[in-house]
Amino acid sequence: MLFRVLGRAGVGTGTTEHEVRGPVARGLLTLLVLEEGRPVTPGRLVSSLWDDPPEAARRNVASHVTELRRQLAACLPEAAERLLTVSGPEGTAYRLAAEPAELDAASLRDLIERGTAALRAGSAEEAVEPLERAVALWGGPIGRDCAASTALRERFVVFDDLYATARERLVEARLALGGNTELVPEIHAILARDPLRESAWGLLVRALRGRGDAAGTFAAHTRPIPAPAGPGGAAGSGSPQGGSVFIPRARLSPEGPTHRIPQPRKR
């Protein structure tokens, strides 16, 4: 069983996928998955789903939990049994009784850590399988069509970076196993999402150099890239001229990326 929040919120068995309906039910499942089994009090639930909670939000918490449990039961009866109501020092709380391997967000992080450890140990071949699984888990950004406060949405952002990291690590492993030319389009796709990822530029330099593309390697070292968005939010507004800034790439390590694995915040 896998509780999914990467893309659409829902639950599946590997062969079938069931989506949870309604923004509040999706937001509640997303919160519980990100908490990884930690109890969530009604107060935390309300503040996580709404910036400005509706008047009846606290009164209706139990109803929202019941609705999510009903939907899970309609998908997979055993999934509904995992949504527990518990008692603690702060009174009633709710938790999802699931192992990290049953939560796609936690699995994404853990698989990247396994792949990275194998890479750092010099075992690129062992790194490929967990990193391929991490990339395959991605169904899209977290929080699609779900109720979520600003604070909860801030927790979603790190998973976009985790996905990019999984793709980078997989490219790094395949480079170590002798790949070059066929990996360049994937690296360009990573950079298209985030042109400021130094680690991806380092991988591009390695791939181009590995296929003997001296001109491409030099261009990757010295390519102007879009400036970060300035206070006005427009790309390029961070530099006086706007548009793009020149960032020399010579400082990139030829041995590969040094990008740290981002860690989801735990509340």
mmCIF file of C-alpha atoms in Angstrom:
data_model
loop_
_atom_site.group_PDB
_atom_site.id
_atom_site.type_symbol
_atom_site.label_atom_id
_atom_site.label_comp_id
_atom_site.label_asym_id
_atom_site.label_seq_id
_atom_site.Cartn_x
_atom_site.Cartn_y
_atom_site.Cartn_z
ATOM 1 C CA MET A 1 0.000 0.000 0.000
ATOM 2 C CA LEU A 2 1.250 3.488 -0.818
ATOM 3 C CA PHE A 3 -0.232 6.778 0.366
ATOM 4 C CA ARG A 4 0.475 9.283 -2.385
ATOM 5 C CA VAL A 5 0.753 13.069 -2.272
ATOM 6 C CA LEU A 6 3.304 13.621 -5.072
ATOM 7 C CA GLY A 7 0.890 14.892 -7.692
ATOM 8 C CA ARG A 8 -2.634 13.808 -6.819
ATOM 9 C CA ALA A 9 -3.409 12.821 -3.222
ATOM 10 C CA GLY A 10 -4.660 9.295 -2.831
ATOM 11 C CA VAL A 11 -3.753 5.693 -2.088
ATOM 12 C CA GLY A 12 -2.754 2.720 -4.208
ATOM 13 C CA THR A 13 -1.428 -0.814 -4.217
ATOM 14 C CA GLY A 14 1.078 -0.591 -7.050
ATOM 15 C CA THR A 15 -1.396 -1.919 -9.599
ATOM 16 C CA THR A 16 -4.329 0.417 -8.863
ATOM 17 C CA GLU A 17 -4.401 4.073 -7.865
ATOM 18 C CA HIS A 18 -7.304 5.789 -6.108
ATOM 19 C CA GLU A 19 -7.589 9.545 -5.837
ATOM 20 C CA VAL A 20 -9.071 11.375 -2.846
ATOM 21 C CA ARG A 21 -11.724 13.917 -3.817
ATOM 22 C CA GLY A 22 -12.284 17.390 -2.385
ATOM 23 C CA PRO A 23 -9.718 20.030 -1.378
ATOM 24 C CA VAL A 24 -10.120 19.518 2.383
ATOM 25 C CA ALA A 25 -9.797 15.723 2.206
ATOM 26 C CA ARG A 26 -6.744 16.076 -0.043
ATOM 27 C CA GLY A 27 -5.193 18.658 2.260
ATOM 28 C CA LEU A 28 -5.810 16.503 5.313
ATOM 29 C CA LEU A 29 -4.244 13.416 3.711
ATOM 30 C CA THR A 30 -1.282 15.479 2.527
ATOM 31 C CA LEU A 31 -0.689 16.850 6.019
ATOM 32 C CA LEU A 32 -0.888 13.392 7.605
ATOM 33 C CA VAL A 33 1.520 11.917 5.045
ATOM 34 C CA LEU A 34 4.051 14.702 5.627
ATOM 35 C CA GLU A 35 3.818 14.194 9.386
ATOM 36 C CA GLU A 36 4.935 10.555 8.896
ATOM 37 C CA GLY A 37 2.913 9.073 11.748
ATOM 38 C CA ARG A 38 3.175 11.975 14.168
ATOM 39 C CA PRO A 39 -0.164 12.929 15.796
ATOM 40 C CA VAL A 40 -1.886 16.053 14.486
ATOM 41 C CA THR A 41 -4.153 17.915 16.892
ATOM 42 C CA PRO A 42 -7.360 19.568 15.676
ATOM 43 C CA GLY A 43 -5.735 22.970 16.204
ATOM 44 C CA ARG A 44 -2.738 22.035 14.040
ATOM 45 C CA LEU A 45 -5.030 20.596 11.434
ATOM 46 C CA VAL A 46 -7.043 23.806 11.168
ATOM 47 C CA SER A 47 -3.990 26.093 11.044
ATOM 48 C CA SER A 48 -2.368 23.865 8.425
ATOM 49 C CA LEU A 49 -5.336 23.818 6.070
ATOM 50 C CA TRP A 50 -6.456 27.459 6.290
ATOM 51 C CA ASP A 51 -4.736 30.816 6.682
ATOM 52 C CA ASP A 52 -8.068 32.313 7.658
ATOM 53 C CA PRO A 53 -10.084 29.372 9.019
ATOM 54 C CA PRO A 54 -13.837 29.450 8.395
ATOM 55 C CA GLU A 55 -15.938 29.915 11.489
ATOM 56 C CA ALA A 56 -16.996 26.278 11.628
ATOM 57 C CA ALA A 57 -13.530 24.846 10.882
ATOM 58 C CA ARG A 58 -12.744 23.625 14.403
ATOM 59 C CA ARG A 59 -16.238 22.321 14.911
ATOM 60 C CA ASN A 60 -16.065 20.351 11.671
ATOM 61 C CA VAL A 61 -12.612 18.772 12.123
ATOM 62 C CA ALA A 62 -14.069 15.418 13.151
ATOM 63 C CA SER A 63 -16.375 15.504 10.119
ATOM 64 C CA HIS A 64 -13.459 16.152 7.775
ATOM 65 C CA VAL A 65 -11.538 13.223 9.269
ATOM 66 C CA THR A 66 -14.611 11.002 8.960
ATOM 67 C CA GLU A 67 -15.019 11.988 5.304
ATOM 68 C CA LEU A 68 -11.382 11.177 4.532
ATOM 69 C CA ARG A 69 -11.728 7.839 6.310
ATOM 70 C CA ARG A 70 -14.879 7.099 4.289
ATOM 71 C CA GLN A 71 -13.103 7.854 1.021
ATOM 72 C CA LEU A 72 -10.116 5.710 1.971
ATOM 73 C CA ALA A 73 -12.458 2.842 2.861
ATOM 74 C CA ALA A 74 -14.111 3.118 -0.550
ATOM 75 C CA CYS A 75 -10.658 2.915 -2.166
ATOM 76 C CA LEU A 76 -9.012 0.305 0.067
ATOM 77 C CA PRO A 77 -10.684 -0.808 3.312
ATOM 78 C CA GLU A 78 -7.315 -1.439 4.951
ATOM 79 C CA ALA A 79 -6.234 2.142 4.158
ATOM 80 C CA ALA A 80 -9.087 3.560 6.247
ATOM 81 C CA GLU A 81 -7.939 1.465 9.201
ATOM 82 C CA ARG A 82 -4.611 3.300 9.152
ATOM 83 C CA LEU A 83 -6.233 6.665 9.899
ATOM 84 C CA LEU A 84 -6.324 6.611 13.691
ATOM 85 C CA THR A 85 -7.921 8.823 16.312
ATOM 86 C CA VAL A 86 -5.622 8.905 19.333
ATOM 87 C CA SER A 87 -5.482 10.549 22.741
ATOM 88 C CA GLY A 88 -2.493 12.420 24.054
ATOM 89 C CA PRO A 89 -1.397 15.213 26.403
ATOM 90 C CA GLU A 90 -3.208 17.777 24.246
ATOM 91 C CA GLY A 91 -6.366 15.690 23.884
ATOM 92 C CA THR A 92 -7.683 14.099 20.711
ATOM 93 C CA ALA A 93 -5.350 13.903 17.730
ATOM 94 C CA TYR A 94 -5.146 12.090 14.399
ATOM 95 C CA ARG A 95 -2.322 10.107 12.856
ATOM 96 C CA LEU A 96 -1.631 7.922 9.858
ATOM 97 C CA ALA A 97 -0.252 4.557 10.973
ATOM 98 C CA ALA A 98 2.089 3.861 8.062
ATOM 99 C CA GLU A 99 5.751 3.000 7.607
ATOM 100 C CA PRO A 100 7.957 5.457 5.672
ATOM 101 C CA ALA A 101 8.034 2.995 2.753
ATOM 102 C CA GLU A 102 4.230 3.356 2.524
ATOM 103 C CA LEU A 103 4.422 7.147 2.138
ATOM 104 C CA ASP A 104 5.591 8.388 -1.249
ATOM 105 C CA ALA A 105 7.049 11.643 0.096
ATOM 106 C CA ALA A 106 9.138 9.832 2.720
ATOM 107 C CA SER A 107 10.137 7.157 0.216
ATOM 108 C CA LEU A 108 11.372 9.804 -2.214
ATOM 109 C CA ARG A 109 13.745 11.197 0.408
ATOM 110 C CA ASP A 110 14.897 7.780 1.640
ATOM 111 C CA LEU A 111 15.586 6.432 -1.861
ATOM 112 C CA ILE A 112 17.653 9.506 -2.706
ATOM 113 C CA GLU A 113 19.649 9.042 0.494
ATOM 114 C CA ARG A 114 20.294 5.381 -0.397
ATOM 115 C CA GLY A 115 21.366 6.244 -3.922
ATOM 116 C CA THR A 116 23.581 9.067 -2.724
ATOM 117 C CA ALA A 117 25.257 6.850 -0.122
ATOM 118 C CA ALA A 118 26.030 4.267 -2.820
ATOM 119 C CA LEU A 119 27.474 6.951 -5.075
ATOM 120 C CA ARG A 120 29.671 8.340 -2.325
ATOM 121 C CA ALA A 121 30.872 4.805 -1.589
ATOM 122 C CA GLY A 122 31.921 4.447 -5.224
ATOM 123 C CA SER A 123 29.108 2.024 -6.123
ATOM 124 C CA ALA A 124 27.397 3.778 -9.023
ATOM 125 C CA GLU A 125 25.785 0.544 -10.183
ATOM 126 C CA GLU A 126 24.081 0.070 -6.802
ATOM 127 C CA ALA A 127 22.936 3.693 -6.854
ATOM 128 C CA VAL A 128 20.941 3.390 -10.078
ATOM 129 C CA GLU A 129 18.067 1.216 -8.788
ATOM 130 C CA PRO A 130 16.994 3.366 -5.790
ATOM 131 C CA LEU A 131 17.409 6.555 -7.806
ATOM 132 C CA GLU A 132 15.300 5.190 -10.666
ATOM 133 C CA ARG A 133 12.619 4.305 -8.130
ATOM 134 C CA ALA A 134 12.804 7.811 -6.644
ATOM 135 C CA VAL A 135 12.320 9.449 -10.050
ATOM 136 C CA ALA A 136 9.456 7.064 -10.865
ATOM 137 C CA LEU A 137 7.638 8.058 -7.650
ATOM 138 C CA TRP A 138 7.189 11.617 -8.856
ATOM 139 C CA GLY A 139 3.645 12.347 -9.967
ATOM 140 C CA GLY A 140 3.948 16.120 -9.853
ATOM 141 C CA PRO A 141 4.203 18.886 -7.250
ATOM 142 C CA ILE A 142 2.573 18.353 -3.863
ATOM 143 C CA GLY A 143 -0.574 20.268 -3.003
ATOM 144 C CA ARG A 144 -2.489 20.118 -6.266
ATOM 145 C CA ASP A 145 -6.109 21.163 -5.708
ATOM 146 C CA CYS A 146 -5.895 20.809 -1.942
ATOM 147 C CA ALA A 147 -6.653 23.068 1.003
ATOM 148 C CA ALA A 148 -3.398 24.289 2.542
ATOM 149 C CA SER A 149 -2.262 27.290 4.527
ATOM 150 C CA THR A 150 0.762 29.358 3.513
ATOM 151 C CA ALA A 151 2.830 27.582 6.179
ATOM 152 C CA LEU A 152 1.906 24.139 4.838
ATOM 153 C CA ARG A 153 2.596 25.179 1.245
ATOM 154 C CA GLU A 154 6.072 26.287 2.282
ATOM 155 C CA ARG A 155 6.728 22.658 3.224
ATOM 156 C CA PHE A 156 5.753 21.510 -0.271
ATOM 157 C CA VAL A 157 8.522 23.434 -2.041
ATOM 158 C CA VAL A 158 11.391 21.246 -0.841
ATOM 159 C CA PHE A 159 9.965 18.237 -2.684
ATOM 160 C CA ASP A 160 10.434 19.955 -6.064
ATOM 161 C CA ASP A 161 14.106 20.258 -5.137
ATOM 162 C CA LEU A 162 14.188 16.638 -3.984
ATOM 163 C CA TYR A 163 12.866 15.508 -7.371
ATOM 164 C CA ALA A 164 15.524 17.542 -9.189
ATOM 165 C CA THR A 165 18.146 16.059 -6.857
ATOM 166 C CA ALA A 166 16.958 12.511 -7.657
ATOM 167 C CA ARG A 167 17.297 13.220 -11.383
ATOM 168 C CA GLU A 168 20.748 14.723 -10.888
ATOM 169 C CA ARG A 169 21.977 11.812 -8.798
ATOM 170 C CA LEU A 170 20.692 9.344 -11.400
ATOM 171 C CA VAL A 171 22.548 11.217 -14.137
ATOM 172 C CA GLU A 172 25.660 11.234 -11.953
ATOM 173 C CA ALA A 173 25.441 7.459 -11.461
ATOM 174 C CA ARG A 174 24.976 6.841 -15.189
ATOM 175 C CA LEU A 175 27.884 9.150 -16.001
ATOM 176 C CA ALA A 176 30.050 7.103 -13.667
ATOM 177 C CA LEU A 177 28.970 3.970 -15.545
ATOM 178 C CA GLY A 178 30.117 5.392 -18.875
ATOM 179 C CA GLY A 179 27.113 7.329 -20.162
ATOM 180 C CA ASN A 180 27.701 10.701 -21.827
ATOM 181 C CA THR A 181 25.906 11.784 -24.990
ATOM 182 C CA GLU A 182 22.536 10.235 -24.150
ATOM 183 C CA LEU A 183 22.461 12.027 -20.781
ATOM 184 C CA VAL A 184 22.806 15.575 -22.149
ATOM 185 C CA PRO A 185 19.056 16.018 -22.932
ATOM 186 C CA GLU A 186 18.130 14.954 -19.384
ATOM 187 C CA ILE A 187 20.591 17.445 -17.897
ATOM 188 C CA HIS A 188 19.179 20.192 -20.123
ATOM 189 C CA ALA A 189 15.682 19.255 -18.905
ATOM 190 C CA ILE A 190 16.830 19.650 -15.281
ATOM 191 C CA LEU A 191 18.350 23.048 -16.087
ATOM 192 C CA ALA A 192 15.182 24.114 -17.907
ATOM 193 C CA ARG A 193 13.330 23.748 -14.590
ATOM 194 C CA ASP A 194 16.012 25.581 -12.625
ATOM 195 C CA PRO A 195 18.831 27.314 -14.553
ATOM 196 C CA LEU A 196 20.575 28.232 -11.287
ATOM 197 C CA ARG A 197 21.347 24.648 -10.185
ATOM 198 C CA GLU A 198 25.140 24.647 -9.963
ATOM 199 C CA SER A 199 25.227 20.873 -9.536
ATOM 200 C CA ALA A 200 23.382 20.292 -12.815
ATOM 201 C CA TRP A 201 25.794 22.584 -14.638
ATOM 202 C CA GLY A 202 28.643 20.511 -13.224
ATOM 203 C CA LEU A 203 27.038 17.355 -14.611
ATOM 204 C CA LEU A 204 26.612 19.007 -18.008
ATOM 205 C CA VAL A 205 30.311 19.881 -18.085
ATOM 206 C CA ARG A 206 31.195 16.259 -17.296
ATOM 207 C CA ALA A 207 28.850 14.834 -19.936
ATOM 208 C CA LEU A 208 30.032 17.189 -22.678
ATOM 209 C CA ARG A 209 33.660 16.670 -21.805
ATOM 210 C CA GLY A 210 33.125 12.898 -21.762
ATOM 211 C CA ARG A 211 31.873 12.916 -25.365
ATOM 212 C CA GLY A 212 34.760 15.151 -26.462
ATOM 213 C CA ASP A 213 32.699 18.292 -27.035
ATOM 214 C CA ALA A 214 35.286 20.958 -26.202
ATOM 215 C CA ALA A 215 33.174 23.869 -27.472
ATOM 216 C CA GLY A 216 30.106 22.694 -25.551
ATOM 217 C CA THR A 217 32.167 22.182 -22.400
ATOM 218 C CA PHE A 218 33.530 25.733 -22.623
ATOM 219 C CA ALA A 219 30.040 27.132 -23.242
ATOM 220 C CA ALA A 220 28.669 25.284 -20.209
ATOM 221 C CA HIS A 221 31.451 26.799 -18.097
ATOM 222 C CA THR A 222 30.745 30.348 -19.243
ATOM 223 C CA ARG A 223 27.093 30.483 -20.291
ATOM 224 C CA PRO A 224 25.064 33.540 -19.193
ATOM 225 C CA ILE A 225 22.018 32.424 -17.247
ATOM 226 C CA PRO A 226 18.802 34.177 -16.201
ATOM 227 C CA ALA A 227 19.183 36.396 -13.158
ATOM 228 C CA PRO A 228 17.165 35.513 -10.049
ATOM 229 C CA ALA A 229 13.797 37.198 -9.784
ATOM 230 C CA GLY A 230 14.073 40.544 -8.047
ATOM 231 C CA PRO A 231 11.664 42.177 -5.598
ATOM 232 C CA GLY A 232 9.188 42.783 -8.402
ATOM 233 C CA GLY A 233 9.114 39.097 -9.256
ATOM 234 C CA ALA A 234 10.302 39.545 -12.844
ATOM 235 C CA ALA A 235 13.180 37.445 -14.059
ATOM 236 C CA GLY A 236 16.289 39.507 -14.539
ATOM 237 C CA SER A 237 15.175 42.286 -12.197
ATOM 238 C CA GLY A 238 17.911 41.172 -9.793
ATOM 239 C CA SER A 239 20.589 42.795 -12.014
ATOM 240 C CA PRO A 240 20.740 46.466 -12.985
ATOM 241 C CA GLN A 241 20.562 45.571 -16.679
ATOM 242 C CA GLY A 242 17.845 42.900 -16.262
ATOM 243 C CA GLY A 243 17.618 39.852 -18.501
ATOM 244 C CA SER A 244 20.573 37.684 -17.534
ATOM 245 C CA VAL A 245 23.790 37.720 -15.581
ATOM 246 C CA PHE A 246 27.188 36.273 -16.451
ATOM 247 C CA ILE A 247 28.240 33.583 -13.990
ATOM 248 C CA PRO A 248 31.625 31.947 -14.635
ATOM 249 C CA ARG A 249 31.408 28.170 -14.382
ATOM 250 C CA ALA A 250 35.095 27.403 -13.934
ATOM 251 C CA ARG A 251 34.619 26.877 -10.226
ATOM 252 C CA LEU A 252 32.343 23.884 -10.803
ATOM 253 C CA SER A 253 33.857 20.635 -9.582
ATOM 254 C CA PRO A 254 34.733 18.274 -12.432
ATOM 255 C CA GLU A 255 34.148 15.415 -10.015
ATOM 256 C CA GLY A 256 30.429 16.005 -9.857
ATOM 257 C CA PRO A 257 27.749 17.909 -7.944
ATOM 258 C CA THR A 258 28.043 18.918 -4.351
ATOM 259 C CA HIS A 259 24.360 19.774 -3.996
ATOM 260 C CA ARG A 260 23.089 18.824 -0.540
ATOM 261 C CA ILE A 261 19.982 16.676 -0.316
ATOM 262 C CA PRO A 262 17.179 19.008 0.818
ATOM 263 C CA GLN A 263 15.374 17.871 3.958
ATOM 264 C CA PRO A 264 11.621 18.355 4.413
ATOM 265 C CA ARG A 265 10.814 20.394 7.476
ATOM 266 C CA LYS A 266 9.161 18.475 10.298
ATOM 267 C CA ARG A 267 6.726 20.359 12.458
#
